[in-house]
Each structure stands twice: as structure tokens, then as C-alpha cells.
Amino acid sequence: MTVPDSLVSVQSSMDMTMSSTADEEEITPDEVLRQMRLAWQNEMAAPCLLPHRYDIIECLVDQIEGMEENLTRRTEKVSFRVSAHRLELHRLTYITNDYMRRRLQKIERNPRRALREHSWRQAEGEK
């Protein structure tokens, strides 16, 4: 999968958020998309709520906002390249929204289980 130019131009802002400390590893926009697609597909296939991936969502939303800014600054509004970038932007937005929608549906279907799993994960994280 190739990464659109407008997504690559957001790389510097993403690098600042993803590598704020020296201990964190840098992540490329292509890797963010791959991880988000994988999390989305896993969430669709899983019968129960999986651990959240808000780190990936936050990064992808930052990239989407950067792409929107880049597209609004473009002077040629009718070019094929701009249309392709808008299509990619809509696709990324759909994936992100659908991922969150499916998580919310699972929580609404069984809120007690979701709370129990959340408490368990928090307790595991404190150990």
C-alpha cells in the first residue's frame, strides 16, 4: 500500500507526537495505517471487546486532520490528485469511525462484561 503525499507531509507532526521521548520507537504513516486496519479487522471478527488501540486512533486522527488542512490549502481543487487524496481521506475516516462504532456496539450489548474486562486490564497494568 502506498502512502499519499499529503499523508507523508504530516510525518513531521506525527513524529513529534509519537517520539516525544527517546525510549519510544518511531512509527511511519504506513505502519499506522497497517496497524489500524489490523485492529479494525480484528475488532470486526472478534465476538467480544478487544483491548483498545487509542494510540493508533489518535495518531491516525492527527494524520487525517493534517491531510484535510493540506487539501484545503491546495489551489487546484479539481485535479485527479486532489480527488484521490479526498477519497483516501474518506476511506481513513470510515475505518476509524467504523472501528469506534463496533467497539461501542459491543459495549452497549454487554456493559457489565466490558466494565469487568476494563477493570481486569487496569489491574493487570498496575502489576
PDB file of C-alpha atoms in Angstrom:
ATOM      1  CA  MET A   1       0.000   0.000   0.000  1.00  0.00           C
ATOM      2  CA  THR A   2       1.425   3.349  -0.948  1.00  0.00           C
ATOM      3  CA  VAL A   3       1.129   6.368   1.274  1.00  0.00           C
ATOM      4  CA  PRO A   4      -0.315   9.542  -0.300  1.00  0.00           C
ATOM      5  CA  ASP A   5       1.898  12.635  -0.475  1.00  0.00           C
ATOM      6  CA  SER A   6      -0.393  14.576   1.836  1.00  0.00           C
ATOM      7  CA  LEU A   7      -0.092  11.820   4.423  1.00  0.00           C
ATOM      8  CA  VAL A   8       3.684  11.825   4.143  1.00  0.00           C
ATOM      9  CA  SER A   9       3.748  15.591   4.682  1.00  0.00           C
ATOM     10  CA  VAL A  10       2.111  15.025   8.045  1.00  0.00           C
ATOM     11  CA  GLN A  11       5.025  12.777   9.018  1.00  0.00           C
ATOM     12  CA  SER A  12       6.839  15.524  10.923  1.00  0.00           C
ATOM     13  CA  SER A  13       3.853  16.335  13.141  1.00  0.00           C
ATOM     14  CA  MET A  14       3.264  12.643  13.762  1.00  0.00           C
ATOM     15  CA  ASP A  15       6.944  12.123  14.597  1.00  0.00           C
ATOM     16  CA  MET A  16       6.651  14.775  17.286  1.00  0.00           C
ATOM     17  CA  THR A  17       3.656  13.057  18.889  1.00  0.00           C
ATOM     18  CA  MET A  18       4.921   9.505  18.519  1.00  0.00           C
ATOM     19  CA  SER A  19       8.528  10.091  19.614  1.00  0.00           C
ATOM     20  CA  SER A  20       8.258  12.591  22.417  1.00  0.00           C
ATOM     21  CA  THR A  21      10.789  10.598  24.418  1.00  0.00           C
ATOM     22  CA  ALA A  22      13.897   8.788  23.288  1.00  0.00           C
ATOM     23  CA  ASP A  23      12.549   5.459  24.578  1.00  0.00           C
ATOM     24  CA  GLU A  24       9.586   5.379  22.184  1.00  0.00           C
ATOM     25  CA  GLU A  25      10.097   3.923  18.747  1.00  0.00           C
ATOM     26  CA  GLU A  26       9.251   5.967  15.672  1.00  0.00           C
ATOM     27  CA  ILE A  27       6.321   4.799  13.600  1.00  0.00           C
ATOM     28  CA  THR A  28       5.731   5.553   9.927  1.00  0.00           C
ATOM     29  CA  PRO A  29       2.363   6.572   8.442  1.00  0.00           C
ATOM     30  CA  ASP A  30       2.312   3.300   6.518  1.00  0.00           C
ATOM     31  CA  GLU A  31       2.752   1.366   9.780  1.00  0.00           C
ATOM     32  CA  VAL A  32      -0.035   3.390  11.440  1.00  0.00           C
ATOM     33  CA  LEU A  33      -2.390   2.508   8.588  1.00  0.00           C
ATOM     34  CA  ARG A  34      -1.380  -1.153   8.727  1.00  0.00           C
ATOM     35  CA  GLN A  35      -1.923  -1.345  12.490  1.00  0.00           C
ATOM     36  CA  MET A  36      -5.257   0.487  12.283  1.00  0.00           C
ATOM     37  CA  ARG A  37      -6.516  -1.780   9.512  1.00  0.00           C
ATOM     38  CA  LEU A  38      -5.453  -4.836  11.521  1.00  0.00           C
ATOM     39  CA  ALA A  39      -7.146  -3.545  14.700  1.00  0.00           C
ATOM     40  CA  TRP A  40     -10.311  -2.762  12.721  1.00  0.00           C
ATOM     41  CA  GLN A  41     -10.427  -6.203  11.095  1.00  0.00           C
ATOM     42  CA  ASN A  42      -9.765  -7.934  14.415  1.00  0.00           C
ATOM     43  CA  GLU A  43     -12.498  -5.922  16.132  1.00  0.00           C
ATOM     44  CA  MET A  44     -14.963  -6.852  13.370  1.00  0.00           C
ATOM     45  CA  ALA A  45     -14.145 -10.555  13.671  1.00  0.00           C
ATOM     46  CA  ALA A  46     -13.962 -10.820  17.466  1.00  0.00           C
ATOM     47  CA  PRO A  47     -17.163 -11.679  19.339  1.00  0.00           C
ATOM     48  CA  CYS A  48     -16.021  -9.764  22.437  1.00  0.00           C
ATOM     49  CA  LEU A  49     -14.380  -6.417  23.035  1.00  0.00           C
ATOM     50  CA  LEU A  50     -10.643  -6.398  22.336  1.00  0.00           C
ATOM     51  CA  PRO A  51      -8.089  -4.153  24.090  1.00  0.00           C
ATOM     52  CA  HIS A  52      -8.375  -0.627  22.765  1.00  0.00           C
ATOM     53  CA  ARG A  53      -5.875   0.883  20.335  1.00  0.00           C
ATOM     54  CA  TYR A  54      -6.430   4.549  21.105  1.00  0.00           C
ATOM     55  CA  ASP A  55      -2.747   5.295  20.481  1.00  0.00           C
ATOM     56  CA  ILE A  56      -3.181   4.310  16.837  1.00  0.00           C
ATOM     57  CA  ILE A  57      -6.517   6.117  16.562  1.00  0.00           C
ATOM     58  CA  GLU A  58      -5.026   9.312  17.987  1.00  0.00           C
ATOM     59  CA  CYS A  59      -2.147   9.169  15.532  1.00  0.00           C
ATOM     60  CA  LEU A  60      -4.447   8.446  12.589  1.00  0.00           C
ATOM     61  CA  VAL A  61      -6.829  11.262  13.526  1.00  0.00           C
ATOM     62  CA  ASP A  62      -3.858  13.648  13.630  1.00  0.00           C
ATOM     63  CA  GLN A  63      -2.885  12.459  10.159  1.00  0.00           C
ATOM     64  CA  ILE A  64      -6.441  12.875   8.873  1.00  0.00           C
ATOM     65  CA  GLU A  65      -6.564  16.434  10.211  1.00  0.00           C
ATOM     66  CA  GLY A  66      -3.229  17.177   8.558  1.00  0.00           C
ATOM     67  CA  MET A  67      -4.483  15.783   5.264  1.00  0.00           C
ATOM     68  CA  GLU A  68      -7.628  17.921   5.495  1.00  0.00           C
ATOM     69  CA  GLU A  69      -5.504  21.024   6.094  1.00  0.00           C
ATOM     70  CA  ASN A  70      -3.271  20.167   3.124  1.00  0.00           C
ATOM     71  CA  LEU A  71      -6.290  19.657   0.870  1.00  0.00           C
ATOM     72  CA  THR A  72      -7.892  22.963   1.842  1.00  0.00           C
ATOM     73  CA  ARG A  73      -4.646  24.794   1.044  1.00  0.00           C
ATOM     74  CA  ARG A  74      -4.386  23.275  -2.438  1.00  0.00           C
ATOM     75  CA  THR A  75      -5.152  25.704  -5.234  1.00  0.00           C
ATOM     76  CA  GLU A  76      -6.206  23.151  -7.853  1.00  0.00           C
ATOM     77  CA  LYS A  77      -9.493  21.880  -6.437  1.00  0.00           C
ATOM     78  CA  VAL A  78     -10.453  19.746  -9.439  1.00  0.00           C
ATOM     79  CA  SER A  79      -7.283  17.774 -10.145  1.00  0.00           C
ATOM     80  CA  PHE A  80      -7.216  13.992 -10.125  1.00  0.00           C
ATOM     81  CA  ARG A  81      -4.563  14.017  -7.406  1.00  0.00           C
ATOM     82  CA  VAL A  82      -6.757  16.060  -5.046  1.00  0.00           C
ATOM     83  CA  SER A  83      -9.707  13.756  -5.764  1.00  0.00           C
ATOM     84  CA  ALA A  84      -7.578  10.701  -4.995  1.00  0.00           C
ATOM     85  CA  HIS A  85      -6.402  12.253  -1.726  1.00  0.00           C
ATOM     86  CA  ARG A  86     -10.002  13.103  -0.760  1.00  0.00           C
ATOM     87  CA  LEU A  87     -11.025   9.515  -1.474  1.00  0.00           C
ATOM     88  CA  GLU A  88      -8.170   8.237   0.714  1.00  0.00           C
ATOM     89  CA  LEU A  89      -9.203  10.680   3.432  1.00  0.00           C
ATOM     90  CA  HIS A  90     -12.794   9.403   3.349  1.00  0.00           C
ATOM     91  CA  ARG A  91     -11.551   5.804   3.497  1.00  0.00           C
ATOM     92  CA  LEU A  92      -9.380   6.509   6.547  1.00  0.00           C
ATOM     93  CA  THR A  93     -12.230   8.338   8.240  1.00  0.00           C
ATOM     94  CA  TYR A  94     -14.576   5.417   7.559  1.00  0.00           C
ATOM     95  CA  ILE A  95     -12.139   2.869   9.000  1.00  0.00           C
ATOM     96  CA  THR A  96     -11.629   4.941  12.146  1.00  0.00           C
ATOM     97  CA  ASN A  97     -15.349   5.603  12.635  1.00  0.00           C
ATOM     98  CA  ASP A  98     -16.331   2.006  11.986  1.00  0.00           C
ATOM     99  CA  TYR A  99     -13.725   0.755  14.459  1.00  0.00           C
ATOM    100  CA  MET A 100     -15.136   3.020  17.181  1.00  0.00           C
ATOM    101  CA  ARG A 101     -18.749   2.216  16.212  1.00  0.00           C
ATOM    102  CA  ARG A 102     -18.147  -1.527  16.538  1.00  0.00           C
ATOM    103  CA  ARG A 103     -16.455  -1.083  19.920  1.00  0.00           C
ATOM    104  CA  LEU A 104     -19.398   0.973  21.164  1.00  0.00           C
ATOM    105  CA  GLN A 105     -21.888  -1.618  19.903  1.00  0.00           C
ATOM    106  CA  LYS A 106     -20.069  -4.345  21.822  1.00  0.00           C
ATOM    107  CA  ILE A 107     -20.015  -2.215  24.971  1.00  0.00           C
ATOM    108  CA  GLU A 108     -23.746  -1.440  24.620  1.00  0.00           C
ATOM    109  CA  ARG A 109     -24.570  -5.125  24.102  1.00  0.00           C
ATOM    110  CA  ASN A 110     -22.800  -6.221  27.269  1.00  0.00           C
ATOM    111  CA  PRO A 111     -21.798  -3.285  29.511  1.00  0.00           C
ATOM    112  CA  ARG A 112     -21.103  -5.434  32.581  1.00  0.00           C
ATOM    113  CA  ARG A 113     -18.636  -7.593  30.738  1.00  0.00           C
ATOM    114  CA  ALA A 114     -16.949  -4.507  29.247  1.00  0.00           C
ATOM    115  CA  LEU A 115     -16.586  -2.940  32.704  1.00  0.00           C
ATOM    116  CA  ARG A 116     -15.276  -6.178  34.155  1.00  0.00           C
ATOM    117  CA  GLU A 117     -12.711  -6.564  31.373  1.00  0.00           C
ATOM    118  CA  HIS A 118     -11.690  -2.919  31.710  1.00  0.00           C
ATOM    119  CA  SER A 119     -11.173  -3.317  35.474  1.00  0.00           C
ATOM    120  CA  TRP A 120      -9.205  -6.512  34.905  1.00  0.00           C
ATOM    121  CA  ARG A 121      -6.963  -4.834  32.313  1.00  0.00           C
ATOM    122  CA  GLN A 122      -6.341  -1.888  34.629  1.00  0.00           C
ATOM    123  CA  ALA A 123      -5.400  -4.251  37.451  1.00  0.00           C
ATOM    124  CA  GLU A 124      -3.049  -6.147  35.126  1.00  0.00           C
ATOM    125  CA  GLY A 125      -1.460  -2.874  34.050  1.00  0.00           C
ATOM    126  CA  GLU A 126      -0.718  -1.871  37.641  1.00  0.00           C
ATOM    127  CA  LYS A 127       1.213  -5.066  38.357  1.00  0.00           C
TER     128      LYS A 127
END
